[in-house]
Short mmCIF file of C-alpha atoms and ligand atoms in Angstrom, two decimals:
data_model
loop_
_atom_site.label_atom_id
_atom_site.label_comp_id
_atom_site.label_asym_id
_atom_site.label_seq_id
_atom_site.Cartn_x
_atom_site.Cartn_y
_atom_site.Cartn_z
CA UNK Y 1 13.30 15.16 16.67
CA UNK Y 2 13.19 16.72 12.95
CA UNK Y 3 11.74 15.05 9.90
CA UNK Y 4 11.18 16.28 6.34
CA UNK Y 5 8.08 15.05 4.77
CA UNK Y 6 7.05 15.37 1.18
CA UNK Y 7 3.31 15.72 0.48
CA UNK Y 8 2.01 14.46 -2.81
CA UNK Y 9 -1.64 15.11 -2.52
CA UNK Y 10 -2.34 14.06 -6.04
CA UNK Y 11 -5.69 13.94 -7.59
CA UNK Y 12 -9.49 13.45 -6.89
CA UNK Y 13 -10.04 13.00 -3.02
CA UNK Y 14 -6.30 12.76 -2.46
CA UNK Y 15 -5.70 16.43 -1.31
CA UNK Y 16 -8.90 16.27 1.01
CA UNK Y 17 -7.44 13.19 2.91
CA UNK Y 18 -3.92 14.30 2.92
CA UNK Y 19 -4.90 17.62 4.52
CA UNK Y 20 -6.43 15.78 7.40
CA UNK Y 21 -3.53 13.34 7.73
CA UNK Y 22 -1.28 16.52 8.15
CA UNK Y 23 -3.50 17.81 10.87
CA UNK Y 24 -3.06 14.49 12.82
CA UNK Y 25 0.72 14.75 12.35
CA UNK Y 26 0.71 18.28 13.63
CA UNK Y 27 -0.93 17.25 16.80
CA UNK Y 28 1.61 14.40 17.24
CA UNK Y 29 4.47 16.94 16.54
CA UNK Y 30 3.40 19.27 19.24
CA UNK Y 31 2.50 16.44 21.81
CA UNK Y 32 5.75 14.64 21.33
CA UNK Y 33 7.86 17.67 20.77
CA UNK Y 34 8.88 16.74 17.16
CA UNK Y 35 9.36 18.98 14.22
CA UNK Y 36 7.80 17.83 10.95
CA UNK Y 37 8.60 19.95 7.95
CA UNK Y 38 6.54 19.69 4.77
CA UNK Y 39 7.01 20.31 1.18
CA UNK Y 40 4.25 19.78 -1.32
CA UNK Y 41 4.48 18.86 -4.97
CA UNK Y 42 2.06 17.81 -7.63
CA UNK Y 43 2.11 14.41 -8.90
CA UNK Y 44 -0.05 12.33 -11.05
CA UNK Y 45 -2.77 13.87 -13.36
CA UNK Y 46 -2.39 17.41 -11.75
CA UNK Y 47 1.24 17.34 -12.59
CA UNK Y 48 0.44 16.23 -16.25
CA UNK Y 49 -1.77 19.28 -16.57
CA UNK Y 50 0.85 21.64 -15.07
CA UNK Y 51 4.22 20.44 -16.23
CA UNK Y 52 3.13 17.87 -19.00
CA UNK Y 53 4.60 14.99 -16.79
CA UNK Y 54 3.24 12.79 -14.21
CA UNK Y 55 6.27 13.01 -12.12
CA UNK Y 56 8.82 15.61 -12.79
CA UNK Y 57 12.67 15.16 -12.03
CA UNK Y 58 12.43 17.83 -9.34
CA UNK Y 59 9.67 16.22 -7.51
CA UNK Y 60 11.35 12.80 -7.57
CA UNK Y 61 14.66 14.25 -6.51
CA UNK Y 62 13.11 16.01 -3.56
CA UNK Y 63 11.29 12.72 -2.36
CA UNK Y 64 14.48 10.92 -2.65
CA UNK Y 65 16.22 13.25 -0.11
CA UNK Y 66 13.30 13.60 2.14
CA UNK Y 67 12.66 11.27 5.11
CA UNK Y 68 9.24 10.07 4.05
CA UNK Y 69 6.68 10.77 1.40
CA UNK Y 70 2.91 11.03 1.95
CA UNK Y 71 0.69 10.37 -1.23
CA UNK Y 72 -2.96 10.81 -1.44
CA UNK Y 73 -4.02 9.25 -4.82
CA UNK Y 74 -3.55 9.52 -8.40
CA UNK Y 75 -5.74 9.28 -11.55
CA UNK Y 76 -9.01 9.94 -12.90
CA UNK Y 77 -11.18 9.89 -16.03
CA UNK Y 78 -9.62 13.17 -17.38
CA UNK Y 79 -6.34 11.34 -17.88
CA UNK Y 80 -7.76 7.91 -18.94
CA UNK Y 81 -6.97 8.12 -22.58
CA UNK Y 82 -5.42 4.91 -23.48
CA UNK Y 83 -3.32 6.56 -26.26
CA UNK Y 84 -1.94 9.32 -23.95
CA UNK Y 85 1.90 9.52 -23.66
CA UNK Y 86 1.74 9.71 -20.03
CA UNK Y 87 -0.56 8.61 -17.48
CA UNK Y 88 -0.91 9.45 -13.67
CA UNK Y 89 -0.24 5.84 -12.80
CA UNK Y 90 2.97 5.90 -14.80
CA UNK Y 91 4.24 8.73 -12.16
CA UNK Y 92 3.44 6.42 -9.40
CA UNK Y 93 5.19 3.53 -10.69
CA UNK Y 94 8.29 5.74 -11.40
CA UNK Y 95 8.12 7.21 -8.02
CA UNK Y 96 8.18 3.64 -6.38
CA UNK Y 97 10.99 2.59 -8.64
CA UNK Y 98 12.85 5.85 -8.15
CA UNK Y 99 12.56 5.46 -4.33
CA UNK Y 100 13.60 1.76 -4.47
CA UNK Y 101 10.54 0.88 -2.33
CA UNK Y 102 10.41 -2.81 -3.32
CA UNK Y 103 8.06 -3.92 -0.66
CA UNK Y 104 4.60 -2.83 -0.09
CA UNK Y 105 3.03 -3.49 3.26
CA UNK Y 106 -0.64 -3.71 3.29
CA UNK Y 107 -2.14 -4.71 6.76
CA UNK Y 108 -5.78 -5.75 6.76
CA UNK Y 109 -7.49 -5.76 10.27
CA UNK Y 110 -11.17 -6.09 10.70
CA UNK Y 111 -12.76 -3.60 13.19
CA UNK Y 112 -15.65 -5.67 15.23
CA UNK Y 113 -18.00 -2.52 14.84
CA UNK Y 114 -17.56 -2.62 11.02
CA UNK Y 115 -18.01 -6.29 10.35
CA UNK Y 116 -21.52 -5.44 9.15
CA UNK Y 117 -20.05 -3.40 6.25
CA UNK Y 118 -18.39 -6.38 4.93
CA UNK Y 119 -20.15 -8.74 2.57
CA UNK Y 120 -18.71 -11.64 4.37
CA UNK Y 121 -20.45 -13.24 7.38
CA UNK Y 122 -19.07 -12.03 10.88
CA UNK Y 123 -17.96 -15.45 11.84
CA UNK Y 124 -15.48 -15.56 8.91
CA UNK Y 125 -14.23 -12.20 9.94
CA UNK Y 126 -13.40 -12.90 13.68
CA UNK Y 127 -9.61 -12.64 14.27
CA UNK Y 128 -8.73 -11.47 10.90
CA UNK Y 129 -5.45 -9.72 10.95
CA UNK Y 130 -3.35 -10.06 7.69
CA UNK Y 131 -0.28 -8.26 6.61
CA UNK Y 132 0.28 -8.55 2.68
CA UNK Y 133 3.79 -7.83 1.60
CA UNK Y 134 3.52 -7.08 -2.03
CA UNK Y 135 6.69 -6.98 -4.20
CA UNK Y 136 6.44 -3.61 -5.80
CA UNK Y 137 9.34 -2.73 -8.18
CA UNK Y 138 9.42 -5.87 -10.38
CA UNK Y 139 7.27 -8.22 -12.23
CA UNK Y 140 4.97 -7.45 -15.02
CA UNK Y 141 4.75 -3.68 -14.28
CA UNK Y 142 8.44 -3.29 -15.04
CA UNK Y 143 9.52 -6.30 -17.20
CA UNK Y 144 11.10 -5.70 -20.52
CA UNK Y 145 10.06 -6.06 -23.41
CA UNK Y 146 6.82 -4.18 -23.15
CA UNK Y 147 4.77 -2.45 -25.72
CA UNK Y 148 2.62 -2.48 -28.94
CA UNK Y 149 3.57 -3.44 -32.35
CA UNK Y 150 2.16 -5.04 -35.57
CA UNK Y 151 3.60 -8.58 -36.26
CA UNK Y 152 2.45 -10.70 -39.23
CA UNK Y 153 -0.14 -8.09 -39.98
CA UNK Y 154 -1.73 -8.43 -36.41
CA UNK Y 155 -1.70 -5.84 -33.64
CA UNK Y 156 0.21 -7.16 -30.78
CA UNK Y 157 0.75 -6.17 -27.16
CA UNK Y 158 3.60 -7.55 -24.87
CA UNK Y 159 4.20 -7.42 -21.06
CA UNK Y 160 7.00 -9.36 -19.42
CA UNK Y 161 7.10 -10.91 -16.07
CA UNK Y 162 10.69 -10.86 -15.01
CA UNK Y 163 12.29 -11.32 -11.57
CA UNK Y 164 15.72 -11.46 -10.56
CA UNK Y 165 16.76 -13.84 -7.57
CA UNK Y 166 17.88 -10.83 -5.56
CA UNK Y 167 14.60 -8.94 -6.03
CA UNK Y 168 12.47 -12.08 -4.60
CA UNK Y 169 14.99 -12.61 -1.90
CA UNK Y 170 14.87 -9.27 -0.34
CA UNK Y 171 11.10 -9.21 -0.27
CA UNK Y 172 11.06 -12.60 0.99
CA UNK Y 173 13.56 -11.81 3.82
CA UNK Y 174 11.47 -8.73 4.74
CA UNK Y 175 8.33 -10.95 4.99
CA UNK Y 176 10.18 -13.39 7.43
CA UNK Y 177 11.55 -10.59 9.62
CA UNK Y 178 7.91 -9.06 9.87
CA UNK Y 179 6.56 -12.45 10.55
CA UNK Y 180 8.84 -12.73 13.58
CA UNK Y 181 6.99 -10.01 15.18
CA UNK Y 182 3.79 -11.40 14.45
CA UNK Y 183 2.40 -15.17 14.33
CA UNK Y 184 5.61 -16.67 12.85
CA UNK Y 185 3.87 -17.64 9.74
CA UNK Y 186 4.45 -16.73 6.05
CA UNK Y 187 2.22 -17.64 3.22
CA UNK Y 188 4.09 -17.44 0.00
CA UNK Y 189 1.78 -16.81 -3.10
CA UNK Y 190 2.76 -17.81 -6.63
CA UNK Y 191 1.64 -19.64 -9.64
CA UNK Y 192 4.47 -22.14 -9.74
CA UNK Y 193 2.52 -24.68 -11.50
CA UNK Y 194 2.47 -22.45 -14.51
CA UNK Y 195 4.92 -19.57 -14.43
CA UNK Y 196 8.70 -19.90 -14.49
CA UNK Y 197 9.00 -16.55 -12.66
CA UNK Y 198 6.97 -18.26 -9.83
CA UNK Y 199 9.17 -21.42 -9.72
CA UNK Y 200 12.11 -19.04 -9.06
CA UNK Y 201 9.99 -17.43 -6.59
CA UNK Y 202 9.09 -20.52 -4.77
CA UNK Y 203 12.71 -21.85 -4.79
CA UNK Y 204 13.91 -18.59 -3.03
CA UNK Y 205 10.99 -18.75 -0.67
CA UNK Y 206 12.11 -22.28 0.35
CA UNK Y 207 15.77 -21.28 0.89
CA UNK Y 208 14.82 -18.26 2.82
CA UNK Y 209 12.47 -20.41 4.98
CA UNK Y 210 15.45 -22.93 5.50
CA UNK Y 211 17.43 -19.94 6.76
CA UNK Y 212 14.59 -18.80 9.29
CA UNK Y 213 13.49 -22.17 10.62
CA UNK Y 214 11.50 -20.51 13.46
CA UNK Y 215 9.03 -19.18 11.07
CA UNK Y 216 6.62 -21.52 9.51
CA UNK Y 217 6.44 -21.23 5.60
CA UNK Y 218 3.69 -22.46 3.40
CA UNK Y 219 3.08 -21.98 -0.42
CA UNK Y 220 -0.31 -21.28 -1.96
CA UNK Y 221 -1.12 -20.81 -5.59
CA UNK Y 222 -2.64 -17.41 -6.38
CA UNK Y 223 -5.98 -18.80 -7.60
CA UNK Y 224 -6.27 -20.80 -4.34
CA UNK Y 225 -5.18 -17.78 -2.25
CA UNK Y 226 -7.81 -15.62 -3.69
CA UNK Y 227 -10.51 -18.12 -2.72
CA UNK Y 228 -8.93 -18.75 0.82
CA UNK Y 229 -9.12 -15.02 1.48
CA UNK Y 230 -12.92 -15.14 1.31
CA UNK Y 231 -13.51 -18.74 2.80
CA UNK Y 232 -10.92 -18.45 5.62
CA UNK Y 233 -9.14 -15.20 6.03
CA UNK Y 234 -8.49 -15.50 9.64
CA UNK Y 235 -6.17 -18.37 8.72
CA UNK Y 236 -3.72 -16.00 7.04
CA UNK Y 237 -1.07 -13.87 8.62
CA UNK Y 238 1.84 -12.46 6.55
CA UNK Y 239 1.31 -13.21 2.81
CA UNK Y 240 4.08 -12.41 0.44
CA UNK Y 241 3.61 -12.15 -3.17
CA UNK Y 242 4.70 -10.75 -6.47
CA UNK Y 243 3.57 -7.28 -7.79
CA UNK Y 244 0.49 -7.91 -9.80
CA UNK Y 245 -0.80 -10.76 -7.54
CA UNK Y 246 -0.32 -8.53 -4.60
CA UNK Y 247 -2.20 -5.71 -6.34
CA UNK Y 248 -5.19 -7.92 -6.95
CA UNK Y 249 -5.29 -9.65 -3.67
CA UNK Y 250 -4.97 -6.57 -1.57
CA UNK Y 251 -8.16 -4.96 -3.37
CA UNK Y 252 -9.92 -8.36 -2.53
CA UNK Y 253 -8.64 -8.37 1.07
CA UNK Y 254 -9.69 -4.78 1.59
CA UNK Y 255 -13.30 -5.78 1.29
CA UNK Y 256 -12.85 -7.78 4.47
CA UNK Y 257 -12.35 -4.47 6.39
CA UNK Y 258 -15.51 -3.12 5.25
CA UNK Y 259 -14.36 -0.28 3.23
CA UNK Y 260 -11.15 0.46 1.35
CA UNK Y 261 -11.10 3.86 2.76
CA UNK Y 262 -9.86 2.41 6.11
CA UNK Y 263 -6.72 0.79 4.88
CA UNK Y 264 -3.10 2.23 4.95
CA UNK Y 265 0.05 1.18 3.22
CA UNK Y 266 3.68 1.68 3.63
CA UNK Y 267 6.20 1.06 0.75
CA UNK Y 268 9.71 0.34 2.08
CA UNK Y 269 13.22 -0.25 0.58
CA UNK Y 270 16.78 -0.60 1.63
CA UNK Y 271 16.83 3.01 3.06
CA UNK Y 272 14.46 4.56 5.59
CA UNK Y 273 12.80 6.72 2.98
CA UNK Y 274 9.21 5.28 2.72
CA UNK Y 275 6.29 5.90 0.79
CA UNK Y 276 3.00 6.09 2.47
CA UNK Y 277 -0.51 6.15 0.96
CA UNK Y 278 -3.93 4.83 1.58
CA UNK Y 279 -4.85 1.73 -0.56
CA UNK Y 280 -7.82 3.48 -2.13
CA UNK Y 281 -7.77 5.46 -5.25
CA UNK Y 282 -8.69 9.05 -6.20
CA UNK Y 283 -12.45 8.36 -6.11
CA UNK Y 284 -13.42 11.02 -8.71
CA UNK Y 285 -17.16 10.39 -8.04
CA UNK Y 286 -16.90 11.95 -4.63
CA UNK Y 287 -13.95 14.23 -5.17
CA UNK Y 288 -14.45 17.63 -3.85
CA UNK Y 289 -17.44 16.97 -1.73
CA UNK Y 290 -15.37 16.55 1.65
CA UNK Y 291 -17.01 13.16 2.51
CA UNK Y 292 -14.06 10.88 1.85
CA UNK Y 293 -12.92 8.64 4.64
CA UNK Y 294 -9.49 9.93 5.86
CA UNK Y 295 -8.63 6.95 8.03
CA UNK Y 296 -6.58 4.98 5.49
CA UNK Y 297 -4.23 8.11 5.01
CA UNK Y 298 -4.24 8.85 8.81
CA UNK Y 299 -3.29 5.33 9.50
CA UNK Y 300 -0.57 5.51 6.73
CA UNK Y 301 0.93 8.39 8.65
CA UNK Y 302 1.22 6.05 11.82
CA UNK Y 303 3.07 3.62 9.63
CA UNK Y 304 5.35 6.50 8.49
CA UNK Y 305 6.02 7.15 12.24
CA UNK Y 306 6.87 3.57 12.79
CA UNK Y 307 8.82 2.48 9.85
CA UNK Y 308 10.60 5.75 8.77
CA UNK Y 309 11.06 7.58 11.89
CA UNK Y 310 11.04 4.71 14.38
CA UNK Y 311 8.61 6.55 16.53
CA UNK Y 312 6.71 3.61 17.76
CA UNK Y 313 4.59 5.26 20.65
CA UNK Y 314 3.52 8.02 18.45
CA UNK Y 315 2.43 5.54 15.80
CA UNK Y 316 0.50 3.48 18.36
CA UNK Y 317 -1.20 6.52 19.60
CA UNK Y 318 -2.68 7.29 16.19
CA UNK Y 319 -3.81 3.67 15.84
CA UNK Y 320 -5.48 3.57 19.04
CA UNK Y 321 -7.26 7.01 18.52
CA UNK Y 322 -8.61 5.60 15.15
CA UNK Y 323 -9.75 2.42 16.90
CA UNK Y 324 -11.54 4.47 19.60
CA UNK Y 325 -13.06 6.64 17.15
CA UNK Y 326 -14.59 3.69 15.36
CA UNK Y 327 -15.77 2.07 18.49
CA UNK Y 328 -17.35 5.41 19.63
CA UNK Y 329 -19.56 5.31 16.38
CA UNK Y 330 -17.96 7.83 14.26
CA UNK Y 331 -18.73 7.06 10.48
CA UNK Y 332 -18.12 8.57 7.12
CA UNK Y 333 -20.33 7.70 4.15
CA UNK Y 334 -18.49 4.79 3.04
CA UNK Y 335 -19.23 3.08 6.44
CA UNK Y 336 -22.82 4.07 6.62
CA UNK Y 337 -22.40 7.44 8.20
CA UNK Y 338 -22.74 11.27 7.73
CA UNK Y 339 -19.51 12.75 9.02
CA UNK Y 340 -17.36 14.73 6.65
CA UNK Y 341 -13.80 14.18 6.06
CA UNK Y 342 -12.73 16.92 8.49
CA UNK Y 343 -15.21 15.86 11.05
CA UNK Y 344 -13.75 12.27 11.11
CA UNK Y 345 -10.30 13.76 11.46
CA UNK Y 346 -11.58 15.88 14.42
CA UNK Y 347 -13.09 12.87 16.13
CA UNK Y 348 -9.59 11.15 15.78
CA UNK Y 349 -7.76 14.35 16.87
CA UNK Y 350 -10.00 14.52 19.94
CA UNK Y 351 -8.65 11.25 21.17
CA UNK Y 352 -5.03 11.80 20.60
C1 IPM N 1 -2.19 0.22 -6.18
C2 IPM N 1 -2.89 0.76 -7.53
C3 IPM N 1 -1.76 1.02 -8.47
C4 IPM N 1 -0.97 -0.35 -8.65
C5 IPM N 1 -2.00 1.71 -9.72
C6 IPM N 1 -2.70 3.08 -9.53
C7 IPM N 1 -0.79 1.87 -10.69
O1 IPM N 1 -3.82 -0.04 -8.03
O2 IPM N 1 -1.50 0.97 -5.56
O3 IPM N 1 -2.70 -0.92 -5.73
O4 IPM N 1 -1.46 -1.10 -9.43
O5 IPM N 1 0.04 -0.59 -7.96
MG1 MG N 2 -4.16 -1.62 -6.79
#
């Protein structure tokens, strides 16, 4: 089959990890007789430098008409000026919104061989296999009003946490659907004891729960959830939560896996065009050195094959190659080794 993929390598280590993921995709293409056509665009800080905009209309339009988008990372100290008109992160938010990808899937699995890299005791990590479903196009990141002004002689800043019922329902329904293919358990995370938006969230979670009686539903307040992620992560399976809670909890959860460099993500909406990116950032401190861990991005391509292209066997082949590579002892610097980005990808490709 034929697929069009937009590559947005972005900033920092983004181009290094995307290049290796593309090599993996090319092996899959030749082995399983598919054609992947790539088109590359600047996005983030590099796009501000060249075009004065973190996401140009042309780039967004190309992404919208592609079959899938693979993103590296955006941002860096160069574009961190708080008074700047545009920021790399704005481009990422505009891309998510423009693609309508309202659900961000962030699976967190702990490979037994990497347990020593997690600050948690190995017995806590046994059996950890969590799928966080983060709402991605609503909440505080997008609510209106938003901005700065001067009121009563005081400088003021405002962000708005806003959710419509349909925004909660669609991400909740997806979480239940995904739970059905797993342990049939959904943990909905909110702050319903304080926030009105969370009370709507919980009300809809209960409704969707009643419509899906075969899936167990529980509610956890976000502060408790952050604690339980550390004290008893193996007890969680599918976790569904609003945008900012999900942002925070997934960074916390990534620590379980030993390194952020290991973790992929998929952002999905109503259409099949998905956005795939590792959960790590642009890591300016190691950019250009060729030592970043490419696994998060390579596993993101596996999610692309599964969710956007419906190529389950191909996706599983990548995941199993990564698994064997880690079992075989291959390690980049973040997990205590000396392999370069390219060498790690070579190890994975060998096992494909
Ligand atoms: C993430 C990142 C982004 C977010 C930033 C870069 C805008 O932290 O994907 O988790 O907060 O969503
Ligand atoms: Mg984040």
